[in-house]
Amino acid sequence: MKKIVVLGSINIDTILNITRLPLPGETMAMHDRAIAGGGKGANQAIAAVRAGAETSFISKIGQDHAADFMLNTFREDNLDIDHVTMDEKAGTGKAYILLDDKGQNSILIYGGANQTITVDDIHNAEATIKGADCVISEFETPIPATVEMFKIAKANNVVTILNPAPAKTNIPEELLKLTDIIAPNETEAEAITGVKVVDEDSMELAASKMHALGVKTVLITVGSKGSFYSIESDKSGFVNAFKVNAVDTTAAGDTFIGYLAANLEHDLSNLESAMIIASKASSLTVQTQGAQNSIPYKKQLNL
């Protein structure tokens, strides 16, 4: 069983169902509203544990009812939350998701307790990080904490996966050099490289620029089309997405990351097959509204 450590965010998602995104200054009525667990880190951790990996989560919550709701969710999945701690001042993170009739979304984030994670929190989880096969982080928590986790991981031969989301244009060079696999979507890849990702040629160009920044393996997810991979000085390829009717794309990328990590061999020799499994899991996620409730269990993949 793979051992995964995820550093990342916890959010309570408020999902607002609308016909289309509003225009500037426009007032619109909603079809419906729902509350669900979310946060990129929490989604990725739940995806990894549902994929069959022994998964530990490093995060922070507020001292509120939202925290109780999230902790109960984690316990139901047997997620290791020994390193999920409480901040007495900041509230639990929140996300407000505008979901249109085509299943596309726009998301607004309140960081809250997620933004109070420190390097000390990483040091407190050092033994867990050292014992992992793979660690994952993203950008909904402070970058210094991610750098410190990746330093510990690299010193102990642990694979590092960076999901550079939300998109940032100036990622610290130190972090990129500590990253084994970077996994942006097309928007995030453009923010990093300046290359507009529209086809395989532009994916190759974007990947080459990320290789030049120090990352050996690049994965670019492109929604319903699939995912591209490039291993520096070795090979590249494309994995087609499974064709389904999408209801809500929230957490699809997080499901992909969690399932990828749970199925990836340490030497990345099975990268393409792990991407296929991750793509299958994501195709199930998008068929249900919500984030964590839509992430499938391994048995649902029928692989």
Coordinates of C-alpha atoms in Angstrom, one line a residue, residues 126-263:
E126 CA 8.6 15.4 9.7
A127 CA 8.5 11.7 10.6
T128 CA 5.4 11.1 8.6
I129 CA 6.9 12.9 5.6
K130 CA 10.1 10.9 5.8
G131 CA 8.1 7.6 5.8
A132 CA 6.0 8.5 2.7
D133 CA 6.3 7.2 -0.9
C134 CA 5.0 10.5 -2.2
V135 CA 4.0 14.0 -1.0
I136 CA 1.6 16.4 -2.7
S137 CA 1.0 20.1 -2.3
E138 CA -0.8 23.0 -4.1
F139 CA -1.1 26.8 -3.7
E140 CA -4.1 27.2 -1.4
T141 CA -1.6 27.2 1.6
P142 CA 1.6 29.2 2.2
I143 CA 4.4 28.4 -0.2
P144 CA 7.2 28.4 2.6
A145 CA 5.4 25.3 4.2
T146 CA 5.4 23.5 0.8
V147 CA 9.1 24.3 0.3
E148 CA 10.0 22.9 3.7
M149 CA 7.9 19.7 3.1
F150 CA 9.5 19.2 -0.3
K151 CA 13.0 19.7 1.2
I152 CA 12.4 16.9 3.8
A153 CA 10.9 14.7 1.1
K154 CA 13.8 15.1 -1.3
A155 CA 16.3 14.4 1.4
N156 CA 14.5 11.1 2.1
N157 CA 14.0 9.9 -1.5
V158 CA 10.2 10.7 -1.4
V159 CA 8.5 11.7 -4.7
T160 CA 7.2 15.3 -4.8
I161 CA 4.1 16.4 -6.7
L162 CA 3.2 20.0 -7.1
N163 CA -0.3 21.0 -8.3
P164 CA 0.3 24.7 -9.0
A165 CA -3.2 25.9 -8.4
P166 CA -4.6 28.5 -8.1
A167 CA -2.4 29.8 -11.0
K168 CA 0.7 31.8 -10.1
T169 CA 3.1 33.6 -12.4
N170 CA 6.2 33.7 -10.1
I171 CA 6.7 30.3 -8.5
P172 CA 9.9 30.3 -6.4
E173 CA 12.8 28.7 -8.3
E174 CA 13.7 26.8 -5.1
L175 CA 10.3 25.1 -5.1
L176 CA 10.5 24.1 -8.7
K177 CA 13.9 22.5 -8.3
L178 CA 12.5 20.4 -5.5
T179 CA 9.5 19.2 -7.6
D180 CA 9.6 15.8 -9.3
I181 CA 6.2 16.2 -11.0
I182 CA 4.4 19.4 -11.7
A183 CA 0.7 19.0 -12.7
P184 CA -0.9 22.2 -13.9
N185 CA -4.1 22.6 -16.0
E186 CA -3.9 24.6 -19.2
T187 CA -4.5 27.9 -17.4
E188 CA -1.9 27.3 -14.8
A189 CA 0.6 26.1 -17.4
E190 CA 0.1 29.4 -19.3
A191 CA 0.6 31.4 -16.1
I192 CA 3.9 29.6 -15.4
T193 CA 5.3 29.6 -19.0
G194 CA 3.5 32.3 -21.0
V195 CA 2.5 29.7 -23.5
K196 CA -1.2 29.5 -24.4
V197 CA -2.0 25.8 -24.3
V198 CA -4.3 24.9 -27.2
D199 CA -2.8 21.7 -28.8
E200 CA 0.0 19.1 -28.4
D201 CA 2.6 21.4 -29.9
S202 CA 1.9 24.1 -27.4
M203 CA 1.9 21.5 -24.6
E204 CA 5.3 20.4 -25.7
L205 CA 6.5 24.0 -25.7
A206 CA 5.0 24.7 -22.3
A207 CA 6.5 21.5 -20.9
S208 CA 10.0 22.4 -22.3
K209 CA 9.8 25.7 -20.5
M210 CA 8.9 24.0 -17.2
H211 CA 11.8 21.5 -17.7
A212 CA 14.1 24.5 -18.1
L213 CA 12.9 25.7 -14.7
G214 CA 14.1 22.5 -13.1
V215 CA 11.1 20.1 -13.2
K216 CA 11.9 16.7 -14.8
T217 CA 8.3 15.5 -15.3
V218 CA 5.4 17.7 -16.5
L219 CA 1.7 16.7 -16.6
I220 CA -0.8 19.1 -18.2
T221 CA -4.5 18.4 -17.7
V222 CA -6.8 19.8 -20.4
G223 CA -10.3 19.0 -19.0
S224 CA -12.5 16.9 -21.2
K225 CA -9.7 16.3 -23.7
G226 CA -7.4 14.4 -21.4
S227 CA -3.9 14.9 -20.1
F228 CA -0.4 15.4 -21.6
Y229 CA 2.9 14.2 -20.1
S230 CA 6.5 15.0 -20.8
I231 CA 9.6 13.4 -19.1
E232 CA 12.7 15.5 -19.8
S233 CA 15.2 13.9 -22.2
D234 CA 13.0 10.8 -22.5
K235 CA 9.4 10.8 -23.9
S236 CA 6.1 12.5 -24.0
G237 CA 2.5 11.5 -24.8
F238 CA -1.2 12.1 -24.4
V239 CA -3.8 10.2 -22.5
N240 CA -7.4 10.8 -23.8
A241 CA -10.1 11.5 -21.3
F242 CA -13.0 9.1 -20.8
K243 CA -16.1 10.5 -22.5
V244 CA -19.0 11.2 -20.1
N245 CA -21.7 13.8 -19.6
A246 CA -20.2 16.2 -17.1
V247 CA -22.5 17.6 -14.4
D248 CA -19.9 19.4 -12.3
T249 CA -16.1 19.6 -12.9
T250 CA -15.3 20.6 -9.3
A251 CA -12.6 18.4 -7.8
A252 CA -12.0 16.6 -11.1
G253 CA -8.3 17.8 -11.1
D254 CA -7.9 17.0 -7.5
T255 CA -9.3 13.5 -8.0
F256 CA -6.7 13.0 -10.9
I257 CA -3.8 14.1 -8.6
G258 CA -4.9 11.9 -5.7
Y259 CA -5.4 8.8 -7.8
L260 CA -2.2 9.4 -9.8
A261 CA -0.1 9.5 -6.6
A262 CA -1.8 6.4 -5.2
N263 CA -1.0 4.3 -8.3

